[in-house]
Coordinates of C-alpha atoms and ligand atoms in Angstrom, one line a residue:
X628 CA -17.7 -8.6 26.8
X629 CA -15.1 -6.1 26.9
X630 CA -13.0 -4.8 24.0
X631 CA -10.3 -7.3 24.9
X632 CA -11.9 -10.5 24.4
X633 CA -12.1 -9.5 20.5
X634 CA -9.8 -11.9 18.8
X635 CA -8.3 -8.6 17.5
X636 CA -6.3 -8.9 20.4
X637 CA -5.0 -12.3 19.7
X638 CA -2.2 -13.3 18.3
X639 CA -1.9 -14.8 14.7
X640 CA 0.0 -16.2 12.2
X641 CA 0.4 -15.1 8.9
X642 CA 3.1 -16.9 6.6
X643 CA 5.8 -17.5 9.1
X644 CA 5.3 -14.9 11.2
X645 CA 3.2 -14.9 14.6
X646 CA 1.7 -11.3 14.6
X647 CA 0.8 -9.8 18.4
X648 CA -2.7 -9.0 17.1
X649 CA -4.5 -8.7 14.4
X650 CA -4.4 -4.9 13.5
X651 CA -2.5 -3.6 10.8
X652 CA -0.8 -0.3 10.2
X653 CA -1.8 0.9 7.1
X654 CA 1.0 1.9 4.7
X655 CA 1.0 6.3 5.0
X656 CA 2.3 8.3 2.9
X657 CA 3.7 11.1 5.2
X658 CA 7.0 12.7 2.5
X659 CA 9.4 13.3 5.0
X660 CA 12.0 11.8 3.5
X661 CA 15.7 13.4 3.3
X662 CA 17.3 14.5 0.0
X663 CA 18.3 11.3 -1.9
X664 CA 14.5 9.8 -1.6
X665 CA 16.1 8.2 1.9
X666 CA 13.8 7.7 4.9
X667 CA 13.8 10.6 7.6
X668 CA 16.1 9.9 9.8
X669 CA 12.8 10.4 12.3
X670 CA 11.3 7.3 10.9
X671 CA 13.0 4.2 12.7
X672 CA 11.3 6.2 16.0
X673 CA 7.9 6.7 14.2
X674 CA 7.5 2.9 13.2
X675 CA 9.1 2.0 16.1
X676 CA 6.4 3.9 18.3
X677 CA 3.7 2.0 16.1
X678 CA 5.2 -1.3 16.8
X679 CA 2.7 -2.7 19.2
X680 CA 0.8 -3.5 15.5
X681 CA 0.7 -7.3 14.8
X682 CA 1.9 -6.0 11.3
X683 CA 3.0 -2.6 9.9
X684 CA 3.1 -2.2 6.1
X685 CA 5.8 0.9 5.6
X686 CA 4.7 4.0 3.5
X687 CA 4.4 3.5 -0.3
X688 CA 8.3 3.3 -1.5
X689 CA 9.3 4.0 -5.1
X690 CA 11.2 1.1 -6.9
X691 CA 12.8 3.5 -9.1
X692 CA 13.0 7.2 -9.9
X693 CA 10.7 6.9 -12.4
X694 CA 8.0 5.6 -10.1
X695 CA 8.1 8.8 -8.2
X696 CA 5.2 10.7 -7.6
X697 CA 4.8 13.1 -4.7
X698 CA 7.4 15.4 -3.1
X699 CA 9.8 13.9 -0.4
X700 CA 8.5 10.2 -0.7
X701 CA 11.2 7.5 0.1
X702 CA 12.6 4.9 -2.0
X703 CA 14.1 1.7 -2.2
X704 CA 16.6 1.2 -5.9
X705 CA 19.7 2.1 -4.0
X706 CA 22.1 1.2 -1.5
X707 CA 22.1 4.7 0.6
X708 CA 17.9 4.0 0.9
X709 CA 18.5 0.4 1.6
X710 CA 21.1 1.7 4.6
X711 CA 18.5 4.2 5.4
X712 CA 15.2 1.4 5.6
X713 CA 17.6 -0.9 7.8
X714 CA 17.9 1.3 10.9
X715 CA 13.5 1.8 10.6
X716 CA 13.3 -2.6 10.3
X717 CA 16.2 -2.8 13.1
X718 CA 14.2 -0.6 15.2
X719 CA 10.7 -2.3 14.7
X720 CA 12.2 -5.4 15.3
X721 CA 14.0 -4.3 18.6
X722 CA 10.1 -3.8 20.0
X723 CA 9.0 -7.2 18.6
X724 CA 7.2 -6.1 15.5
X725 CA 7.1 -7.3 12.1
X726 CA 7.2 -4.8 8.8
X727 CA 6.6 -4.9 5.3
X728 CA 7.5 -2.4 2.5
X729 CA 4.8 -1.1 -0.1
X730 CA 6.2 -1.5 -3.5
X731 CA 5.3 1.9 -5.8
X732 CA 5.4 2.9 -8.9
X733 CA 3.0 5.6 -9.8
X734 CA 3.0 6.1 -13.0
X735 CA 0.7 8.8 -14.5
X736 CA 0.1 10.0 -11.3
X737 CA 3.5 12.6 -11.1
X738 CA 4.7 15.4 -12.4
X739 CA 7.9 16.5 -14.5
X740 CA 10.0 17.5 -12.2
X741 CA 9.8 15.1 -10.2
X742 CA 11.3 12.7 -12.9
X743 CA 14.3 12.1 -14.1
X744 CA 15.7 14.9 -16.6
X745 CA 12.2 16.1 -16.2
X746 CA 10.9 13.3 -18.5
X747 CA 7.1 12.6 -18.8
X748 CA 5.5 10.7 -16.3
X749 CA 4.9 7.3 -17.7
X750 CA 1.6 4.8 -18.1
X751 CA -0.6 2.3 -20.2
X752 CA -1.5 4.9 -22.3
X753 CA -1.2 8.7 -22.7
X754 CA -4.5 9.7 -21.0
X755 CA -4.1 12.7 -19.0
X756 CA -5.2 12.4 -15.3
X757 CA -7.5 15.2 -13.7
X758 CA -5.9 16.5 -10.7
X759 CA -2.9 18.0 -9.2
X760 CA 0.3 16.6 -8.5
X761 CA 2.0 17.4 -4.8
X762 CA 5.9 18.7 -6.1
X763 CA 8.2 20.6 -4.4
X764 CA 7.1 23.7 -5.4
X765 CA 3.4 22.8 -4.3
X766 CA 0.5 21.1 -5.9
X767 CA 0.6 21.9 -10.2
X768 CA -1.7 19.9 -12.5
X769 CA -1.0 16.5 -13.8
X770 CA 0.4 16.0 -17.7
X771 CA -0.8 14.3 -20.3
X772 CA 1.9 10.7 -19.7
X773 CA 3.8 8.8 -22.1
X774 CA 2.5 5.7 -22.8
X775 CA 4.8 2.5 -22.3
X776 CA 6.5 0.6 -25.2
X777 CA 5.8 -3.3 -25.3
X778 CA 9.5 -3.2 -25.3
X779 CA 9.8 -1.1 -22.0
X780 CA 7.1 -3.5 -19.9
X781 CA 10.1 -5.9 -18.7
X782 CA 12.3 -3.3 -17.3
X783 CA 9.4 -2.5 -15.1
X784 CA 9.3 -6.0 -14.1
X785 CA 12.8 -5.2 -13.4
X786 CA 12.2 -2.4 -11.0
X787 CA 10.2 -4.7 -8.9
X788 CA 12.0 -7.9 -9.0
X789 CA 15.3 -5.6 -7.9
X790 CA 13.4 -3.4 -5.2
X791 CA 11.7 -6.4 -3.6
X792 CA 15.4 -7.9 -3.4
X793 CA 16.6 -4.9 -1.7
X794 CA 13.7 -4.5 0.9
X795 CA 14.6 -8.2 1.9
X796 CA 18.5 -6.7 2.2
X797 CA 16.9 -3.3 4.0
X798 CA 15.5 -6.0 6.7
X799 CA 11.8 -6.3 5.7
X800 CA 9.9 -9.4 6.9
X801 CA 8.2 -9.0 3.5
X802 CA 6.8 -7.2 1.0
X803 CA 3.7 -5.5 -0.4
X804 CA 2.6 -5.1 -4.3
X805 CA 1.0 -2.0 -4.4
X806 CA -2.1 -2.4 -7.3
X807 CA -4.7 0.2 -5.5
X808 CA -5.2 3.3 -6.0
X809 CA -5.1 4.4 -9.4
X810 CA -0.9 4.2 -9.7
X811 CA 0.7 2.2 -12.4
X812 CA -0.4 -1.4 -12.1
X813 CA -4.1 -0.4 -11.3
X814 CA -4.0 1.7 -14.2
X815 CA -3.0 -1.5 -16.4
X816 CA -6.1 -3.1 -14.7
X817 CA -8.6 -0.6 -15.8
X818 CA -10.1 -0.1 -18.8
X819 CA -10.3 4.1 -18.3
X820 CA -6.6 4.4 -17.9
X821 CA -5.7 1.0 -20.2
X822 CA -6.3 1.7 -24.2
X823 CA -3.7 -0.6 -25.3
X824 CA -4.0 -3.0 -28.4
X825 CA -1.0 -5.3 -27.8
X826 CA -1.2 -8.4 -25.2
X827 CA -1.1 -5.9 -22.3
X828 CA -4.5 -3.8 -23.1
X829 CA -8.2 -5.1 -24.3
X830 CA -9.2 -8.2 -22.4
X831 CA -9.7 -8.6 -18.8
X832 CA -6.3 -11.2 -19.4
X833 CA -4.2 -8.8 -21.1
X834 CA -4.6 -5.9 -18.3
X835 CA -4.2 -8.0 -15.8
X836 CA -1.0 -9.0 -17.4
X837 CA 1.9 -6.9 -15.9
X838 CA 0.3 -7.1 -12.5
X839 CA 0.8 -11.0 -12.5
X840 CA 4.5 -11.3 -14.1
X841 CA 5.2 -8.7 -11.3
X842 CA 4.1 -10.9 -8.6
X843 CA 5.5 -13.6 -10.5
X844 CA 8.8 -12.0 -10.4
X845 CA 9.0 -10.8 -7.0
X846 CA 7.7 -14.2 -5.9
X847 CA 10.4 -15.8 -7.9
X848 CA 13.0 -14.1 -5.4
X849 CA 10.8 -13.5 -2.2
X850 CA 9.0 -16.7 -0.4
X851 CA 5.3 -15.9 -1.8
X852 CA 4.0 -16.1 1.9
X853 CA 5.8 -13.0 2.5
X854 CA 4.6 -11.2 -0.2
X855 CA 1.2 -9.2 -0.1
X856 CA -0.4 -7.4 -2.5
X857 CA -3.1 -4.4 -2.3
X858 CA -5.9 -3.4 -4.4
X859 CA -8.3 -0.9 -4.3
X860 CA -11.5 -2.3 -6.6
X861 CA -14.2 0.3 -6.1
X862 CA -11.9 3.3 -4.9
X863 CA -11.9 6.2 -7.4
X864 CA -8.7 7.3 -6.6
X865 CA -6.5 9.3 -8.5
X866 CA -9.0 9.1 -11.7
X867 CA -9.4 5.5 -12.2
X868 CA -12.3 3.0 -12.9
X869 CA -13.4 0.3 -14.6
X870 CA -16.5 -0.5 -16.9
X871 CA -16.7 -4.3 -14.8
X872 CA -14.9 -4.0 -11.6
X873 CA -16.2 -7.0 -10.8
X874 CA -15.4 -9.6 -13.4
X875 CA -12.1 -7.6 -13.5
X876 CA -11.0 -7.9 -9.7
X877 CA -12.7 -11.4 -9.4
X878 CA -10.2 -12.4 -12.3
X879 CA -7.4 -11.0 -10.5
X880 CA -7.9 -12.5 -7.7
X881 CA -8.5 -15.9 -9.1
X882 CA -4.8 -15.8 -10.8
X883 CA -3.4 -14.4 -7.8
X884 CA -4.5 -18.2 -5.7
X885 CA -1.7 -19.4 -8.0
X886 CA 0.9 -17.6 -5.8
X887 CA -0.3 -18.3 -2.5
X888 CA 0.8 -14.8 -1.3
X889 CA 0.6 -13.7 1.9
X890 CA -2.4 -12.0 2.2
X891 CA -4.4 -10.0 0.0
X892 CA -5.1 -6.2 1.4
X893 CA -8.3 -4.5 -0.4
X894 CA -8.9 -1.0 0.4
X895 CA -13.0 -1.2 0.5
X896 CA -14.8 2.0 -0.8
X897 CA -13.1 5.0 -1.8
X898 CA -9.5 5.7 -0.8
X899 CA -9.6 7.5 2.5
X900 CA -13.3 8.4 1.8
X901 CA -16.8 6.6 1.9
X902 CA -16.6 2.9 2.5
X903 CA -19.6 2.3 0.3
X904 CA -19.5 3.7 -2.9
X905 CA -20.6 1.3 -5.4
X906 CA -23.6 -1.1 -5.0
X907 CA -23.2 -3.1 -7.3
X908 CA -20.1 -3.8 -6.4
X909 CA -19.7 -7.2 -3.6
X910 CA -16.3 -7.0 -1.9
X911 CA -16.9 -10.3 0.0
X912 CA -17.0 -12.3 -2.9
X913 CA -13.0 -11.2 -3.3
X914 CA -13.0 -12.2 0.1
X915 CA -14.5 -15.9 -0.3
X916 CA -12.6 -16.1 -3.6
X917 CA -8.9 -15.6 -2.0
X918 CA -7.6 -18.6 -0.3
X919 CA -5.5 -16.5 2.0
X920 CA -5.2 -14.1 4.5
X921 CA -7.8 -11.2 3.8
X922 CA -6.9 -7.6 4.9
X923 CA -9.5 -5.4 5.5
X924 CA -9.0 -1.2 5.5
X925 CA -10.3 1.3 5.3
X926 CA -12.5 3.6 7.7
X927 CA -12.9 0.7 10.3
X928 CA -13.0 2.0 14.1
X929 CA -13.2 -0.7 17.1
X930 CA -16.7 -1.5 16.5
X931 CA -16.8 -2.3 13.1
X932 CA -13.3 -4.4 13.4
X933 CA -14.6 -6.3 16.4
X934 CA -17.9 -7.2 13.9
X935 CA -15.6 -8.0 11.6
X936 CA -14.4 -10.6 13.1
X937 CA -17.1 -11.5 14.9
X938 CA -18.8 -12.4 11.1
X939 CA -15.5 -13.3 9.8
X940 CA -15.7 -11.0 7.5
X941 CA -11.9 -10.4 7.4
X942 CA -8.6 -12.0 8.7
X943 CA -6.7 -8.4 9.8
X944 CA -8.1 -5.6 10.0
X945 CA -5.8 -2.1 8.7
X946 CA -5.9 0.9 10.7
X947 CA -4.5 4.0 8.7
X948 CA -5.2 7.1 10.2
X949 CA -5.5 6.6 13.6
X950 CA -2.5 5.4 13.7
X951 CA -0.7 8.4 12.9
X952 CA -2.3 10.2 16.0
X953 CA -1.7 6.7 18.1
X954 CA 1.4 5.5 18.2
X955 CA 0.0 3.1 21.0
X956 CA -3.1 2.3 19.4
X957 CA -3.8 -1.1 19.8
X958 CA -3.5 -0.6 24.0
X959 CA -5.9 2.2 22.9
X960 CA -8.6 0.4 21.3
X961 CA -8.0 -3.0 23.8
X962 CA -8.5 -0.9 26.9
X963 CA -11.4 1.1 25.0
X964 CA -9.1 4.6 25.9
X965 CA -9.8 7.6 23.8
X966 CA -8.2 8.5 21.1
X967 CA -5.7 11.6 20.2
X968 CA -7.1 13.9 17.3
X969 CA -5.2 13.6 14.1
X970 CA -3.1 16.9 12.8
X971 CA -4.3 17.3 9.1
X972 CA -1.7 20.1 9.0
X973 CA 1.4 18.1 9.6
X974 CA 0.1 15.0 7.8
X975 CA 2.7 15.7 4.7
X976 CA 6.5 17.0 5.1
X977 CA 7.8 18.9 7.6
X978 CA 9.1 17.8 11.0
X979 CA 9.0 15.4 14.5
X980 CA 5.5 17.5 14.5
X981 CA 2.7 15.4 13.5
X982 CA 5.0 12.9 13.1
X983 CA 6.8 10.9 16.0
X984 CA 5.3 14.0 18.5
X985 CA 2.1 11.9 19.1
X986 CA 1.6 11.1 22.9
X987 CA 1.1 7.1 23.6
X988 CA -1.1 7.0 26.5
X989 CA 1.9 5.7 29.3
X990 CA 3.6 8.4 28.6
X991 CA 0.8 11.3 28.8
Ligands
PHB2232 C1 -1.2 9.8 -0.6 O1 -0.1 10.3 -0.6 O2 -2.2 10.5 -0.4 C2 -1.4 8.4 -1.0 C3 -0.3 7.7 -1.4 C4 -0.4 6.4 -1.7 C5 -1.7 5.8 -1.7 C6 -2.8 6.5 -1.4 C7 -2.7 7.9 -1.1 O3 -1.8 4.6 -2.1

């Protein structure tokens, strides 16, 4: 059978959108963005290169200044952003693609100055990550945050409910909750990063709180099957982890059937790293428990998406990486054609190098 017969390769609908395929661009954090946190002006080329996905979810976006956490990432809480993100959603749509934005707030995981009047990054609580943070002046450790006020937990709320309105102004076809990870919501979910004692910490219902009147609020303004949300269950990202992953993300999931969202996206095994990491730990059960579309990521190359499928193990599959090397990707992995070597060097900042430079395969 060749590569080609793979369902991959057929088209499919999720929400009310026919996707070509069913390959995913993975949302790629890649901080070129100009001064005002306003996409490159290289970027409606780079997505629009990439459009041949049957989906691509746009690089993580912050909803507000305050959800800022790495040098020269875009964002989407003003108007000269939102002019910015409608040339990239005019230009994927001129090739017959369909993009979402990631919705980000980061919260512990940032640095002073890249807040406003150099404020402390905010989070649940005020436990320090271990790590670096990438500023402008190059990577310096991460701070001890500020943990939230009940009274401040709405006005996030706020910058998601106003950020998802813009994307749909920007162009978006959707939008994408961004729970993975270890940035803010995850690090409601989890009790390592979540020591609250009011309604919002404690119990597997009160950290999974904020995350649901989130999606309840961008839902409220955004048709829920164009809203997706991503977690990351196992992934030890950016310090986080849970005591019961699994009674916590089964939970989650469960509340999240009362949206009917367009898909869920779970990032299986560590972010970017191992896909198995934990055991104990089933990620088909999330799978079989989400009566929706089901995105897999996550170190998957032809073979193992193909299986995928094969065993149904997963409605779309997401391709991160790869797809920064291979703008024409899916003609690459359909036709079985090798594929270009990724540039770890021009991953972050910088130029067209590494960036919208990458050779599709018709045009070698
Ligand atoms: C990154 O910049 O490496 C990054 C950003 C967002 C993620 C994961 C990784 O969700």
């Amino acid at each position: 059978m060749s590569n080609a017969n793979s369902d991959l390769f057929h088209s499919t609908q999720l929400g009310p959108f026919t996707l070509q395929n069913r390959i995913v661009m993975a949302p790629l954090t890649r901080s070129r963005a100009q001064s005002g946190d306003i996409p490159s002006e290289l970027a409606p080329l780079y997505y629009a290169q990439r459009a041949s996905a049957g989906l691509i979810i746009a690089e993580a976006t912050q909803i507000s200044p305050q959800g800022k956490g790495y040098a020269f990432t875009p964002g989407i809480y003003d108007d000269a952003q939102v002019a910015g993100w409608k040339k990239v959603t005019a230009a994927v749509h001129a090739k017959g693609g369909h993009i979402f934005l990631q919705l980000w707030h980061v919260g512990r995981i940032s640095h002073p100055s890249l807040q406003p009047d150099g404020a402390l990054p905010v989070a649940p609580s005020a436990v320090q990550p271990e790590g670096n943070a990438f500023t402008e002046d190059g990577f310096q450790p991460f701070v001890t945050p500020r943990a939230l006020a009940l009274e401040e937990l709405p006005g996030i709320v706020e910058q998601y409910r106003h950020a998802s309105l813009l994307a749909i102004e920007a162009g978006f076809d959707g939008v994408e909750i961004h729970a993975a990870n270890g940035y803010l919501l995850d690090q409601f979910l989890r009790d390592k990063t979540n020591l609250r004692t009011d309604n919002y910490g404690g119990s597997i219902e009160n950290r999974s709180r904020l995350l649901l009147e989130v999606v309840e609020a961008v839902t409220a303004l955004v048709p829920s099957d164009r809203v997706g949300i991503r977690l990351s269950p196992v992934s030890p990202a950016n310090d986080i982890a849970d005591s019961n992953p699994q009674a916590l993300f089964s939970h989650v999931v469960e509340q999240l059937n009362r949206f009917k969202l367009a898909y869920l996206h779970v990032v299986e095994g560590a972010t970017g790293g191992p896909r198995q990491v934990d055991d104990g730990f089933d990620l088909q059960i999330l799978r079989r428990l989400f009566n929706g579309t089901y995105i897999a990521n996550n170190g998957y190359d032809l073979a193992l998406a193909i299986k995928a499928r094969q065993d149904n193990l997963a409605d779309l599959i997401a391709f991160g990486r790869p797809f920064i090397a291979n703008p024409d990707l899916v003609e690459r992995l359909k036709t079985g054609a090798p594929l270009n070597a990724l540039d770890p060097d021009t991953l972050y900042g910088g130029d067209a190098r590494g960036y919208t430079d990458y050779q599709a395969l018709n045009a070698a």
